[in-house]
Coordinates of C-alpha atoms and ligand atoms in Angstrom, one line a residue:
M172 CA 32.1 15.4 -25.0
F173 CA 29.3 15.0 -22.4
E174 CA 29.0 17.9 -20.0
V175 CA 28.2 16.9 -16.4
N176 CA 26.2 19.6 -14.7
A177 CA 26.6 20.2 -11.0
I178 CA 23.6 19.1 -9.1
T179 CA 22.0 22.2 -7.4
A180 CA 19.2 20.6 -5.4
T181 CA 19.9 19.7 -1.8
D182 CA 16.8 17.5 -1.2
K183 CA 16.9 13.9 -2.4
P184 CA 13.9 14.0 -4.8
G185 CA 15.3 17.2 -6.3
I186 CA 18.8 15.6 -6.7
Y187 CA 17.4 12.6 -8.5
A188 CA 15.1 14.8 -10.6
E189 CA 18.3 16.7 -11.9
L190 CA 20.3 13.5 -12.3
L191 CA 17.7 11.5 -14.4
P192 CA 17.9 13.7 -17.5
Q193 CA 21.7 13.7 -17.2
V194 CA 21.7 9.9 -17.1
R195 CA 19.4 9.9 -20.1
G196 CA 21.8 12.2 -21.9
V197 CA 24.9 10.2 -21.2
L198 CA 23.2 7.0 -22.4
H199 CA 21.4 8.6 -25.4
G200 CA 22.1 6.9 -28.7
E201 CA 24.3 4.2 -27.3
K202 CA 23.4 0.5 -26.7
N203 CA 26.7 -0.9 -25.7
L204 CA 26.2 -2.3 -22.2
V205 CA 29.8 -1.9 -20.9
A206 CA 30.0 1.7 -22.2
N207 CA 26.6 2.7 -20.7
A208 CA 27.3 0.9 -17.4
A209 CA 30.7 2.6 -17.1
N210 CA 29.3 6.1 -17.8
F211 CA 26.2 5.5 -15.6
A212 CA 28.4 4.5 -12.6
A213 CA 30.8 7.5 -13.1
L214 CA 27.9 9.9 -13.4
V215 CA 26.1 8.7 -10.3
Y216 CA 29.3 8.4 -8.3
H217 CA 30.2 12.0 -8.9
A218 CA 26.7 13.4 -8.5
L219 CA 25.6 11.9 -5.2
P220 CA 27.0 12.9 -1.9
D221 CA 28.2 10.5 0.7
I222 CA 28.8 7.3 -1.3
N223 CA 32.1 5.3 -1.5
W224 CA 31.2 2.7 -4.1
C225 CA 28.7 2.3 -6.9
G226 CA 28.6 -0.2 -9.7
F227 CA 27.1 -3.2 -11.5
Y228 CA 27.1 -6.9 -10.8
L229 CA 26.1 -8.7 -14.0
F230 CA 24.5 -12.1 -14.1
D231 CA 26.4 -14.5 -16.2
G232 CA 23.8 -17.2 -16.1
T233 CA 25.2 -18.8 -12.9
E234 CA 26.3 -16.0 -10.6
L235 CA 26.9 -12.2 -10.3
V236 CA 30.2 -10.9 -11.7
V237 CA 31.4 -7.4 -11.0
G238 CA 31.0 -5.0 -13.9
P239 CA 31.8 -1.3 -14.4
F240 CA 32.0 0.6 -11.1
Q241 CA 33.5 3.5 -9.3
G242 CA 35.3 3.1 -6.0
R243 CA 37.8 0.6 -4.6
P244 CA 38.4 -2.8 -6.3
A245 CA 35.5 -5.1 -5.3
C246 CA 34.6 -8.7 -4.9
I247 CA 34.5 -10.4 -8.3
R248 CA 31.8 -13.1 -8.0
I249 CA 28.7 -13.3 -5.8
A250 CA 26.4 -16.3 -5.8
L251 CA 22.7 -15.7 -6.0
G252 CA 21.2 -15.4 -2.5
R253 CA 24.6 -14.4 -1.1
G254 CA 25.1 -10.9 0.2
V255 CA 22.8 -8.0 -0.3
C256 CA 23.5 -8.2 -4.1
G257 CA 22.7 -11.8 -4.2
I258 CA 19.4 -11.3 -2.3
A259 CA 18.3 -8.5 -4.6
A260 CA 19.1 -10.7 -7.6
Q261 CA 17.3 -13.7 -6.2
T262 CA 14.2 -11.9 -4.9
R263 CA 14.2 -9.4 -7.7
S264 CA 13.4 -6.6 -5.3
T265 CA 15.4 -3.5 -4.2
Q266 CA 17.3 -4.1 -0.9
I267 CA 18.2 -1.3 1.5
V268 CA 20.5 -2.1 4.4
D269 CA 20.9 0.6 7.1
D270 CA 23.9 -1.1 8.8
V271 CA 25.8 -3.7 6.9
A272 CA 27.7 -4.8 10.0
A273 CA 24.4 -5.9 11.6
H274 CA 23.3 -7.7 8.4
S275 CA 24.1 -11.4 8.6
N276 CA 24.3 -11.8 4.9
H277 CA 26.6 -9.0 3.7
V278 CA 29.6 -9.5 1.5
Y279 CA 32.4 -7.2 2.6
C280 CA 34.3 -5.6 -0.2
D281 CA 35.2 -2.1 1.1
S282 CA 35.5 -1.8 4.9
A283 CA 34.4 1.8 4.6
S284 CA 30.9 0.7 3.5
R285 CA 28.3 1.1 6.3
S286 CA 25.0 1.1 4.4
E287 CA 23.8 0.2 1.0
I288 CA 21.1 0.0 -1.6
V289 CA 20.9 -2.7 -4.3
V290 CA 18.4 -2.5 -7.2
P291 CA 17.8 -5.6 -9.4
L292 CA 18.0 -5.0 -13.2
L293 CA 15.4 -6.9 -15.2
R294 CA 15.1 -7.0 -18.9
A295 CA 11.7 -6.5 -20.6
D296 CA 11.2 -10.2 -20.8
G297 CA 11.7 -10.6 -17.1
S298 CA 15.2 -12.1 -17.2
L299 CA 17.9 -10.9 -14.9
L300 CA 20.6 -8.6 -16.3
G301 CA 22.3 -8.1 -12.9
V302 CA 22.1 -5.6 -10.0
W303 CA 23.0 -2.0 -9.4
D304 CA 24.8 -1.6 -6.0
V305 CA 25.5 1.7 -4.1
D306 CA 27.4 1.8 -0.8
S307 CA 27.9 4.6 1.7
P308 CA 30.3 5.2 4.5
S309 CA 27.4 6.5 6.6
L310 CA 24.8 4.5 8.4
A311 CA 21.3 4.5 7.0
R312 CA 22.3 6.7 4.0
F313 CA 19.5 5.3 1.8
D314 CA 15.7 5.7 2.3
A315 CA 12.5 5.5 0.3
D316 CA 13.5 8.6 -1.7
D317 CA 16.7 6.8 -2.8
R318 CA 14.8 3.7 -3.7
A319 CA 12.4 5.7 -5.9
G320 CA 15.3 7.7 -7.4
M321 CA 17.6 4.7 -8.0
E322 CA 14.8 2.7 -9.5
A323 CA 14.1 5.5 -11.9
L324 CA 17.7 5.8 -12.9
C325 CA 17.9 2.0 -13.4
A326 CA 14.8 2.1 -15.5
A327 CA 16.4 4.7 -17.8
F328 CA 19.5 2.4 -17.9
M329 CA 17.5 -0.6 -18.9
E330 CA 15.5 1.4 -21.5
A331 CA 18.8 2.5 -23.1
A332 CA 20.1 -1.1 -23.1
G333 CA 17.1 -1.9 -25.4
Ligands
LIG1345 N1 27.6 -5.1 -0.8 C1 27.6 -6.2 -1.5 C2 28.9 -6.7 -2.0 C3 29.5 -5.9 -3.1 S1 30.3 -4.6 -2.5 O1 29.5 -3.8 -1.6 C4 30.9 -3.7 -3.7 C5 26.8 -7.3 -0.9 O2 26.8 -7.7 0.3 O3 26.1 -7.9 -1.7

């Protein structure tokens, strides 16, 4: 059984610094994408304060399809370029949206979501695996510290995927 340790830090860099080795631990020795994605989403969801949804959208060669996640049931398919997830996938750059209601290109899945961060997931050969999407019920929940922290967590995820 994998023991999840309670996060003791209260500052964001400290929270991510404690979370990263736990993510590495839960992924260690396993290459199955669905298994790793499911445990990754569960770990992050329970470790981070003030989030209502986190999970994967996986690129099927045409569009993004919802993968393992925690939170309420979500939109299933998102076209590239559509919504914050589709923009992150298309531009291959992390997107932070402080107020999803003020964002013209946001796909509503959970009406509780007010802000979000989406990190693109790229394989070593540069191809798109999908995106990692985290939503919060608070406005402007995500900042540069979250970007750095989430990108480090996602790098560990991609490393484990081989
Ligand atoms: N926020 C996304 C849609 C997915 S849900 O938030 C789970 C977007 O606009 O891309």
